[in-house]
Amino acid sequence: MSNLRTLGEFIVEKQNDFPAASGELSSLLSSISLAAKLVNREINKAGLVDITGAVGAENIQGEAQQKLDVFANDNFKAALEARDQVCGIASEEEDQAVSFDKEQNQNAKYVVLMDPLDGSSNIDVNVSVGTIFSIYRRISPIGSPAQEEDFLQPGTEQVASGYVIYGSSTMLVYTTGAGVHGFTYDPSIGVFCLSHENMTIPQDGFIYSINEGNYAKFPLGVKKYIKYCQVEDTETQRPYTSRYIGSLVSDFHRNLLMGGIFLYPSTRSYPKGKLRLLYECNPIAFLMEQAGGKATDGVQRIMEIKPTELHQRVPFFTGSNSMIDTLHEFIKQNPDEY
Ligand code: P6P
């Protein structure tokens, strides 16, 4: 008798972790896993069909939209709209939030924010990419269209978040506030199977992840932390290892498993940081805190930031507690100087 536990079975088992929801989470997450399987199939053959490369359009971020970005966005949006639990979505690929019109959607309790294909510029060079999602209860009245306020809630209000990583194997990792659980996709049976129950990040880490090409533009405190990571000191196992893939989900997933710190500071080019608060930093922060780590903007918890606009960016630091604490010391000693 196989001891395989599928995503669906696990969610039902843990149903009571998702307050006041009779089966809604399982249906919501199964729609996400369905869309993930479709995106996974297209990514795995992207090199064979004309689906890599740019569509010639730009998204609101001013980034060239890759064909798979659009494919992923449309598939996740359709999968979520087809279920009765979601009244609207916000997406990195959509200029405005989308309120679903059908009655069964307007009677729904939840909104989903997502980056449908993060790191998609890496697809053409066969580097892992990911989908990131965040689930909130709506604030606006049930039975009405979703409103902007539903999407501008602080990360502490998330009821669930997760990511899909399309890597050497495809995994779905999520939390509902009761630990972080990872499921590996078995394409031969088309099912996500539990492979990493209760994922926790080591309290100490020895990997730092940052795009050092931007070193000259970093705040002084971050520059001093990078030099700290590079100094030889056997007692603290430095120099640390530098690992940076340039795909948030991949860098995050590796550090979650092995310990480490990911840094995307503000720079002169991105004075507010590059990563988006609502559909990159908050969902990742929820997972990291549930895994026993930290996620901040260099000063405060990411999840306590009150959002002001859909696509706002923030400086983002997340990882093992001891590494985040050390970084904060350097930032405190060297207030924002470049
Ligand atoms: P840079 C991908 O475009 C992304 O949003 C994240 O996945 C990744 O962590 C970051 O940008 C990489 O940015 O400036 O180092 O190329």
Short mmCIF file of C-alpha atoms in Angstrom, two decimals, residues 60-305:
data_model
loop_
_atom_site.label_atom_id
_atom_site.label_comp_id
_atom_site.label_asym_id
_atom_site.label_seq_id
_atom_site.Cartn_x
_atom_site.Cartn_y
_atom_site.Cartn_z
CA ILE A 60 2.59 47.75 -16.11
CA GLN A 61 6.07 47.21 -14.71
CA GLY A 62 7.41 48.19 -18.14
CA GLU A 63 8.80 44.67 -18.53
CA ALA A 64 8.61 42.86 -21.87
CA GLN A 65 5.83 40.29 -21.42
CA GLN A 66 7.04 36.79 -22.24
CA LYS A 67 4.50 34.57 -23.98
CA LEU A 68 4.53 32.17 -21.03
CA ASP A 69 3.86 35.09 -18.65
CA VAL A 70 0.63 35.74 -20.51
CA PHE A 71 -0.20 32.02 -20.78
CA ALA A 72 0.37 31.55 -17.04
CA ASN A 73 -1.64 34.64 -16.09
CA ASP A 74 -4.60 33.64 -18.28
CA ASN A 75 -4.60 30.04 -17.00
CA PHE A 76 -4.43 30.94 -13.31
CA LYS A 77 -7.09 33.63 -13.78
CA ALA A 78 -9.41 31.20 -15.60
CA ALA A 79 -8.87 28.41 -13.06
CA LEU A 80 -9.65 30.75 -10.15
CA GLU A 81 -12.70 32.28 -11.87
CA ALA A 82 -14.12 28.81 -12.53
CA ARG A 83 -14.40 28.13 -8.78
CA ASP A 84 -16.94 29.66 -6.36
CA GLN A 85 -14.41 30.75 -3.74
CA VAL A 86 -12.74 33.76 -5.47
CA CYS A 87 -14.37 37.14 -6.21
CA GLY A 88 -11.33 38.68 -7.86
CA ILE A 89 -7.59 38.60 -8.50
CA ALA A 90 -4.66 40.99 -8.75
CA SER A 91 -1.66 40.04 -10.83
CA GLU A 92 1.75 41.36 -11.78
CA GLU A 93 0.56 40.96 -15.39
CA GLU A 94 -2.68 42.96 -14.91
CA ASP A 95 -2.62 46.76 -14.73
CA GLN A 96 -5.68 46.80 -12.38
CA ALA A 97 -7.26 44.27 -10.05
CA VAL A 98 -9.85 42.05 -11.80
CA SER A 99 -13.31 41.59 -10.22
CA PHE A 100 -15.07 38.46 -11.55
CA ASP A 101 -18.57 39.24 -12.81
CA LYS A 102 -20.46 35.98 -12.38
CA GLU A 103 -22.85 35.82 -9.40
CA GLN A 104 -21.15 32.80 -7.86
CA ASN A 105 -17.88 34.74 -7.86
CA GLN A 106 -19.40 37.91 -6.36
CA ASN A 107 -20.77 35.73 -3.52
CA ALA A 108 -17.26 34.39 -2.89
CA LYS A 109 -15.23 35.15 0.24
CA TYR A 110 -11.63 35.30 -1.04
CA VAL A 111 -9.31 37.27 -3.30
CA VAL A 112 -6.05 35.97 -4.77
CA LEU A 113 -2.96 38.02 -5.60
CA MET A 114 -0.31 36.44 -7.79
CA ASP A 115 2.83 36.71 -9.79
CA PRO A 116 1.87 34.08 -12.38
CA LEU A 117 5.37 33.49 -13.69
CA ASP A 118 8.10 35.14 -11.66
CA GLY A 119 11.55 35.25 -13.19
CA SER A 120 10.14 34.53 -16.64
CA SER A 121 13.06 36.26 -18.39
CA ASN A 122 15.00 33.13 -17.34
CA ILE A 123 12.82 30.77 -19.37
CA ASP A 124 14.73 31.12 -22.63
CA VAL A 125 17.93 30.13 -20.83
CA ASN A 126 16.29 27.14 -19.11
CA VAL A 127 16.57 28.52 -15.58
CA SER A 128 13.89 27.61 -12.99
CA VAL A 129 10.94 30.00 -12.67
CA GLY A 130 7.95 30.11 -10.34
CA THR A 131 4.38 31.14 -9.60
CA ILE A 132 3.72 33.01 -6.33
CA PHE A 133 0.23 33.38 -4.80
CA SER A 134 -1.39 35.01 -1.78
CA ILE A 135 -4.97 34.48 -0.48
CA TYR A 136 -7.00 36.96 1.63
CA ARG A 137 -10.59 37.14 2.89
CA ARG A 138 -12.35 40.01 1.11
CA ILE A 139 -13.23 43.16 3.10
CA SER A 140 -15.99 44.40 0.74
CA PRO A 141 -19.54 43.02 1.19
CA ILE A 142 -20.22 39.50 -0.12
CA GLY A 143 -22.50 39.68 -3.15
CA SER A 144 -20.80 42.78 -4.57
CA PRO A 145 -17.84 43.22 -6.95
CA ALA A 146 -14.37 42.98 -5.43
CA GLN A 147 -12.99 46.40 -4.45
CA GLU A 148 -9.44 47.76 -4.38
CA GLU A 149 -9.48 47.64 -0.55
CA ASP A 150 -9.74 43.83 -0.79
CA PHE A 151 -6.31 43.76 -2.41
CA LEU A 152 -4.55 46.40 -0.27
CA GLN A 153 -4.51 44.48 3.01
CA PRO A 154 -1.32 44.04 5.08
CA GLY A 155 0.37 40.66 4.74
CA THR A 156 -0.62 39.75 8.30
CA GLU A 157 -4.18 39.28 6.94
CA GLN A 158 -3.19 36.50 4.53
CA VAL A 159 -5.11 33.26 5.11
CA ALA A 160 -2.78 31.27 2.85
CA SER A 161 0.18 31.75 0.50
CA GLY A 162 2.50 29.62 -1.56
CA TYR A 163 4.53 29.12 -4.69
CA VAL A 164 5.05 26.64 -7.50
CA ILE A 165 8.64 26.14 -8.56
CA TYR A 166 9.11 24.79 -12.09
CA GLY A 167 12.59 23.39 -11.58
CA SER A 168 14.41 20.09 -12.00
CA SER A 169 11.20 18.84 -10.44
CA THR A 170 8.01 20.86 -10.07
CA MET A 171 6.88 21.54 -6.50
CA LEU A 172 3.99 23.32 -4.86
CA VAL A 173 4.78 24.78 -1.42
CA TYR A 174 2.09 26.44 0.71
CA THR A 175 1.07 27.56 4.19
CA THR A 176 -2.30 28.33 5.81
CA GLY A 177 -0.57 29.51 9.00
CA ALA A 178 -0.06 25.96 10.28
CA GLY A 179 3.44 25.27 8.99
CA VAL A 180 4.91 25.07 5.48
CA HIS A 181 4.32 21.95 3.39
CA GLY A 182 5.87 20.94 0.05
CA PHE A 183 4.42 18.69 -2.63
CA THR A 184 6.35 17.27 -5.58
CA TYR A 185 4.58 16.80 -8.91
CA ASP A 186 4.54 13.28 -10.37
CA PRO A 187 3.70 13.83 -14.05
CA SER A 188 3.21 10.11 -14.61
CA ILE A 189 0.05 10.24 -12.47
CA GLY A 190 -0.57 14.01 -12.71
CA VAL A 191 -0.61 14.52 -8.95
CA PHE A 192 1.24 16.67 -6.39
CA CYS A 193 2.46 14.29 -3.63
CA LEU A 194 3.56 15.33 -0.13
CA SER A 195 7.37 15.30 -0.07
CA HIS A 196 8.32 17.97 2.51
CA GLU A 197 5.99 18.15 5.54
CA ASN A 198 6.59 21.01 8.03
CA MET A 199 9.48 22.70 6.20
CA THR A 200 11.63 24.83 8.54
CA ILE A 201 14.64 27.02 7.75
CA PRO A 202 17.85 26.47 9.79
CA GLN A 203 18.21 29.28 12.38
CA ASP A 204 21.79 29.86 11.17
CA GLY A 205 22.69 29.97 7.50
CA PHE A 206 25.89 30.26 5.45
CA ILE A 207 24.55 31.29 2.03
CA TYR A 208 23.89 34.87 0.94
CA SER A 209 21.90 35.69 -2.21
CA ILE A 210 22.13 39.14 -3.78
CA ASN A 211 22.85 40.62 -7.21
CA GLU A 212 26.33 41.93 -6.40
CA GLY A 213 26.44 43.65 -9.80
CA ASN A 214 24.44 46.42 -8.11
CA TYR A 215 26.97 46.77 -5.27
CA ALA A 216 27.88 50.37 -6.08
CA LYS A 217 24.19 51.36 -5.76
CA PHE A 218 23.45 49.64 -2.43
CA PRO A 219 22.91 51.50 0.88
CA LEU A 220 26.09 51.58 3.01
CA GLY A 221 24.70 49.16 5.63
CA VAL A 222 24.08 46.51 2.95
CA LYS A 223 27.55 47.05 1.47
CA LYS A 224 29.08 46.51 4.92
CA TYR A 225 26.98 43.35 5.43
CA ILE A 226 28.18 41.92 2.10
CA LYS A 227 31.81 42.55 3.14
CA TYR A 228 31.02 40.89 6.50
CA CYS A 229 29.81 37.79 4.61
CA GLN A 230 33.07 37.71 2.65
CA VAL A 231 35.53 38.06 5.55
CA GLU A 232 37.39 34.87 6.56
CA ASP A 233 36.41 33.86 10.10
CA THR A 234 36.40 30.12 10.83
CA GLU A 235 34.46 30.53 14.09
CA THR A 236 31.43 31.88 12.23
CA GLN A 237 32.06 29.73 9.14
CA ARG A 238 32.76 32.76 6.96
CA PRO A 239 33.26 33.54 4.14
CA TYR A 240 29.68 32.48 3.35
CA THR A 241 28.79 30.95 0.00
CA SER A 242 27.31 33.33 -2.58
CA ARG A 243 24.42 31.83 -4.53
CA TYR A 244 22.14 33.95 -6.76
CA ILE A 245 19.92 32.55 -9.51
CA GLY A 246 17.98 35.74 -10.26
CA SER A 247 14.66 33.93 -9.88
CA LEU A 248 13.07 34.75 -6.51
CA VAL A 249 11.26 31.45 -6.04
CA SER A 250 14.43 29.45 -6.83
CA ASP A 251 16.66 31.52 -4.54
CA PHE A 252 14.03 31.40 -1.79
CA HIS A 253 13.42 27.65 -2.09
CA ARG A 254 17.13 26.80 -1.85
CA ASN A 255 17.64 29.04 1.20
CA LEU A 256 14.48 27.65 2.87
CA LEU A 257 15.91 24.14 2.60
CA MET A 258 19.57 24.93 3.38
CA GLY A 259 19.48 28.13 5.44
CA GLY A 260 20.64 31.50 4.12
CA ILE A 261 19.62 35.08 3.43
CA PHE A 262 18.12 36.67 0.31
CA LEU A 263 18.60 40.40 -0.17
CA TYR A 264 17.02 42.77 -2.68
CA PRO A 265 17.77 46.22 -1.21
CA SER A 266 16.69 49.60 -2.50
CA THR A 267 19.24 50.93 -4.98
CA ARG A 268 19.63 54.19 -6.82
CA SER A 269 17.88 52.50 -9.80
CA TYR A 270 15.09 51.11 -7.57
CA PRO A 271 14.86 53.61 -4.66
CA LYS A 272 11.88 51.68 -3.21
CA GLY A 273 13.35 48.27 -4.03
CA LYS A 274 12.50 46.12 -7.05
CA LEU A 275 10.32 43.35 -5.64
CA ARG A 276 6.53 43.84 -5.36
CA LEU A 277 5.03 43.91 -1.88
CA LEU A 278 1.66 42.34 -2.60
CA TYR A 279 2.36 39.34 -4.81
CA GLU A 280 6.05 38.61 -4.22
CA CYS A 281 7.17 39.80 -0.77
CA ASN A 282 4.04 39.20 1.37
CA PRO A 283 3.40 35.60 0.27
CA ILE A 284 7.11 34.75 0.59
CA ALA A 285 7.23 36.50 3.98
CA PHE A 286 4.26 34.45 5.27
CA LEU A 287 6.00 31.23 4.23
CA MET A 288 9.33 32.33 5.73
CA GLU A 289 7.84 33.28 9.11
CA GLN A 290 5.87 30.01 9.19
CA ALA A 291 9.15 28.19 8.49
CA GLY A 292 10.79 29.91 11.50
CA GLY A 293 12.68 32.65 9.63
CA LYS A 294 12.23 36.40 9.14
CA ALA A 295 11.21 38.75 6.31
CA THR A 296 11.72 42.52 6.60
CA ASP A 297 12.33 45.69 4.61
CA GLY A 298 15.51 46.23 6.61
CA VAL A 299 13.60 47.78 9.53
CA GLN A 300 10.08 46.29 9.97
CA ARG A 301 8.27 43.03 9.24
CA ILE A 302 7.23 42.99 5.60
CA MET A 303 3.77 41.70 6.57
CA GLU A 304 3.08 44.75 8.76
CA ILE A 305 3.48 47.25 5.91
#
